[in-house]
Amino acid sequence: LFGESSSSVMWGYVIATIIVLFSQYVFFRKIFKDAAIETPVESNEINKAWQEKILNYSWPFVTWGTVAALHSASDKWSLALFSSQSDAGFFLVLYQIGFYPIAIFSEMLVAFVTPIIFQRAGHGGASSKGLAQAIKLNIRVSGLIFIVSILIFIFMWLSHEVAFSFLAADEYRPISFLLPNINSTSFIDI
């Protein structure tokens, strides 16, 4: 609607983010307004206990998230620093087309199945039958993710040019051979 430019994409992203934030504010405000706190003393003690639990639980994620963010950006920074911006762009397109379909499928499936697995496993004193069902489901989900990953790999191997024609701009199509395919040269030859 607004043209094919990076600024149009960024404005679209900003507008979508504002819409989501506004809707979340409206819905959560209603939820919190409906929730009644019995007494302020109990509320403060409960809040402190929950804050401590949340901080103890989340601290490792902060560390891993920082390392993951640095790892995620370091390859692009390195290419831009030691090679060129266009090489960094080519790498990013290859990475997104080669990695994100598998990652998105996996994350959607895990987000859908995780509550089911936890419900079957129960809490602390779960029966061995419920725990066995949860483990069995977890193994099935892992197997499905593996099989779909292989199928996506085979699809990319056989039709990387088709994938690039749908997922990348014209200027990136010449590098589609760098995805796995039957007729590709090795990276050493490149």
Coordinates of C-alpha atoms in Angstrom, one line a residue:
L1 CA 0.0 0.0 0.0
F2 CA 2.8 2.5 0.9
G3 CA 5.4 1.3 -1.6
E4 CA 8.4 -1.0 -1.5
S5 CA 10.9 0.7 0.7
S6 CA 12.6 0.0 4.0
S7 CA 10.9 3.1 5.5
S8 CA 7.5 1.7 4.6
V9 CA 8.3 -1.6 6.3
M10 CA 9.6 0.2 9.4
W11 CA 6.5 2.4 9.6
G12 CA 4.3 -0.7 9.2
Y13 CA 6.1 -2.3 12.0
V14 CA 5.8 0.7 14.2
I15 CA 2.0 1.0 13.5
A16 CA 1.4 -2.7 14.1
T17 CA 3.4 -2.5 17.4
I18 CA 1.3 0.5 18.6
I19 CA -1.9 -1.3 17.8
V20 CA -0.8 -4.4 19.7
L21 CA 0.4 -2.3 22.7
F22 CA -2.9 -0.4 22.8
S23 CA -5.0 -3.5 22.6
Q24 CA -2.9 -5.2 25.3
Y25 CA -3.3 -2.1 27.5
V26 CA -7.1 -2.1 27.0
F27 CA -7.5 -5.8 27.7
F28 CA -5.1 -6.0 30.7
R29 CA -6.5 -2.8 32.3
K30 CA -10.0 -4.5 32.3
I31 CA -8.5 -7.6 33.9
F32 CA -6.6 -5.8 36.6
K33 CA -9.6 -3.5 37.3
D34 CA -11.8 -6.6 37.9
A35 CA -9.3 -8.2 40.2
A36 CA -9.8 -7.1 43.8
I37 CA -7.0 -7.2 46.3
E38 CA -8.2 -8.2 49.8
T39 CA -5.9 -6.2 52.1
P40 CA -2.9 -4.0 51.4
V41 CA -0.7 -5.9 53.9
E42 CA -1.4 -9.3 52.4
S43 CA -0.9 -7.7 48.9
N44 CA 2.6 -6.4 49.8
E45 CA 3.8 -9.6 51.3
I46 CA 2.5 -11.6 48.3
N47 CA 4.0 -9.1 45.9
K48 CA 7.4 -9.4 47.6
A49 CA 7.3 -13.2 47.5
W50 CA 6.3 -13.2 43.9
Q51 CA 9.0 -10.7 42.9
E52 CA 11.6 -12.8 44.6
K53 CA 10.4 -16.0 42.8
I54 CA 10.2 -14.2 39.4
L55 CA 13.7 -12.7 39.8
N56 CA 15.2 -16.0 40.9
Y57 CA 13.5 -17.8 37.9
S58 CA 14.3 -15.1 35.3
W59 CA 17.9 -14.3 36.1
P60 CA 19.4 -17.1 34.1
F61 CA 17.3 -16.1 31.1
V62 CA 18.7 -12.6 31.2
T63 CA 22.2 -14.0 31.0
W64 CA 21.4 -16.5 28.2
G65 CA 19.4 -13.8 26.4
T66 CA 22.3 -11.4 26.4
V67 CA 24.7 -14.1 25.1
A68 CA 22.1 -15.1 22.5
A69 CA 21.6 -11.5 21.3
L70 CA 25.4 -11.0 20.9
H71 CA 25.7 -14.3 19.1
S72 CA 22.8 -13.5 16.8
A73 CA 24.2 -10.1 15.8
S74 CA 28.0 -10.9 15.8
D75 CA 27.9 -12.8 12.5
K76 CA 26.3 -9.8 10.7
W77 CA 28.6 -7.3 12.4
S78 CA 31.6 -9.4 11.5
L79 CA 30.6 -9.7 7.8
A80 CA 29.9 -5.9 7.6
L81 CA 33.2 -5.1 9.3
F82 CA 35.5 -7.5 7.5
S83 CA 33.7 -7.8 4.2
S84 CA 30.8 -5.5 3.1
Q85 CA 27.3 -4.5 3.8
S86 CA 26.0 -6.4 0.8
D87 CA 27.7 -9.6 2.0
A88 CA 26.0 -9.1 5.3
G89 CA 22.7 -8.7 3.5
F90 CA 23.2 -11.8 1.4
F91 CA 24.0 -13.8 4.6
L92 CA 21.0 -12.5 6.3
V93 CA 18.7 -13.5 3.4
L94 CA 20.2 -17.0 3.3
Y95 CA 19.9 -17.3 7.1
Q96 CA 16.3 -16.2 7.2
I97 CA 15.2 -18.4 4.3
G98 CA 17.1 -21.4 5.5
F99 CA 16.5 -21.2 9.2
Y100 CA 13.2 -19.3 10.0
P101 CA 10.7 -21.7 8.4
I102 CA 12.0 -24.5 10.6
A103 CA 12.2 -22.2 13.7
I104 CA 8.7 -20.8 13.2
F105 CA 7.2 -24.2 12.8
S106 CA 9.0 -25.6 15.8
E107 CA 8.2 -22.7 18.1
M108 CA 4.5 -22.7 17.1
L109 CA 4.2 -26.4 17.7
V110 CA 6.0 -26.2 21.0
A111 CA 3.9 -23.2 22.2
F112 CA 0.7 -25.2 21.3
V113 CA 1.8 -28.5 22.9
T114 CA 3.6 -27.3 26.0
P115 CA 0.4 -26.7 28.1
I116 CA -0.9 -30.1 27.1
I117 CA 2.4 -31.7 28.2
F118 CA 2.3 -29.9 31.5
Q119 CA -1.3 -30.8 32.1
R120 CA -0.6 -34.5 31.4
A121 CA 2.5 -34.4 33.6
G122 CA 0.6 -32.7 36.4
H123 CA 2.4 -31.0 39.3
G124 CA 4.9 -32.4 41.6
G125 CA 3.0 -35.5 42.7
A126 CA 1.9 -36.6 39.2
S127 CA 1.1 -40.2 38.7
S128 CA 3.7 -42.2 36.8
K129 CA 1.0 -42.8 34.1
G130 CA 0.5 -39.1 33.5
L131 CA 4.2 -38.5 33.5
A132 CA 4.7 -41.3 31.0
Q133 CA 2.1 -39.8 28.7
A134 CA 3.7 -36.4 28.9
I135 CA 7.1 -37.9 28.0
K136 CA 5.6 -39.9 25.2
L137 CA 3.9 -36.8 23.8
N138 CA 7.1 -34.8 24.1
I139 CA 9.0 -37.5 22.1
R140 CA 6.3 -37.4 19.4
V141 CA 6.5 -33.7 19.1
S142 CA 10.3 -33.8 18.9
G143 CA 10.0 -36.5 16.2
L144 CA 7.5 -34.4 14.3
I145 CA 9.8 -31.4 14.4
F146 CA 12.7 -33.5 13.2
I147 CA 10.7 -34.9 10.3
V148 CA 9.3 -31.5 9.2
S149 CA 12.8 -30.1 9.4
I150 CA 14.1 -32.9 7.1
L151 CA 11.1 -32.2 4.7
I152 CA 11.9 -28.5 4.6
F153 CA 15.5 -29.3 4.0
I154 CA 14.6 -31.6 1.1
F155 CA 12.2 -29.0 -0.3
M156 CA 15.0 -26.3 -0.2
W157 CA 17.4 -28.8 -1.7
L158 CA 15.2 -29.5 -4.7
S159 CA 13.6 -26.1 -5.2
H160 CA 15.8 -23.4 -3.8
E161 CA 15.2 -21.2 -6.8
V162 CA 11.4 -21.4 -6.4
A163 CA 11.7 -20.6 -2.7
F164 CA 13.9 -17.5 -3.5
S165 CA 11.4 -16.4 -6.1
F166 CA 8.7 -16.2 -3.5
L167 CA 10.7 -15.2 -0.4
A168 CA 13.5 -12.9 -1.6
A169 CA 13.9 -9.8 -3.8
D170 CA 15.3 -10.2 -7.3
E171 CA 18.7 -9.0 -6.4
Y172 CA 19.1 -11.9 -4.0
R173 CA 18.1 -14.7 -6.4
P174 CA 21.7 -15.3 -7.7
I175 CA 22.8 -16.6 -4.3
S176 CA 20.0 -19.2 -4.0
F177 CA 22.5 -21.9 -4.9
L178 CA 24.1 -21.4 -1.5
L179 CA 21.1 -23.1 0.1
P180 CA 21.4 -26.9 0.0
N181 CA 20.7 -28.2 -3.5
I182 CA 21.6 -31.1 -5.7
N183 CA 23.6 -29.1 -8.3
S184 CA 25.4 -26.7 -6.0
T185 CA 29.2 -26.3 -5.9
S186 CA 30.9 -26.6 -2.6
F187 CA 31.6 -23.7 -0.4
I188 CA 35.3 -24.2 -1.1
D189 CA 34.8 -23.5 -4.8
I190 CA 33.0 -20.3 -4.1

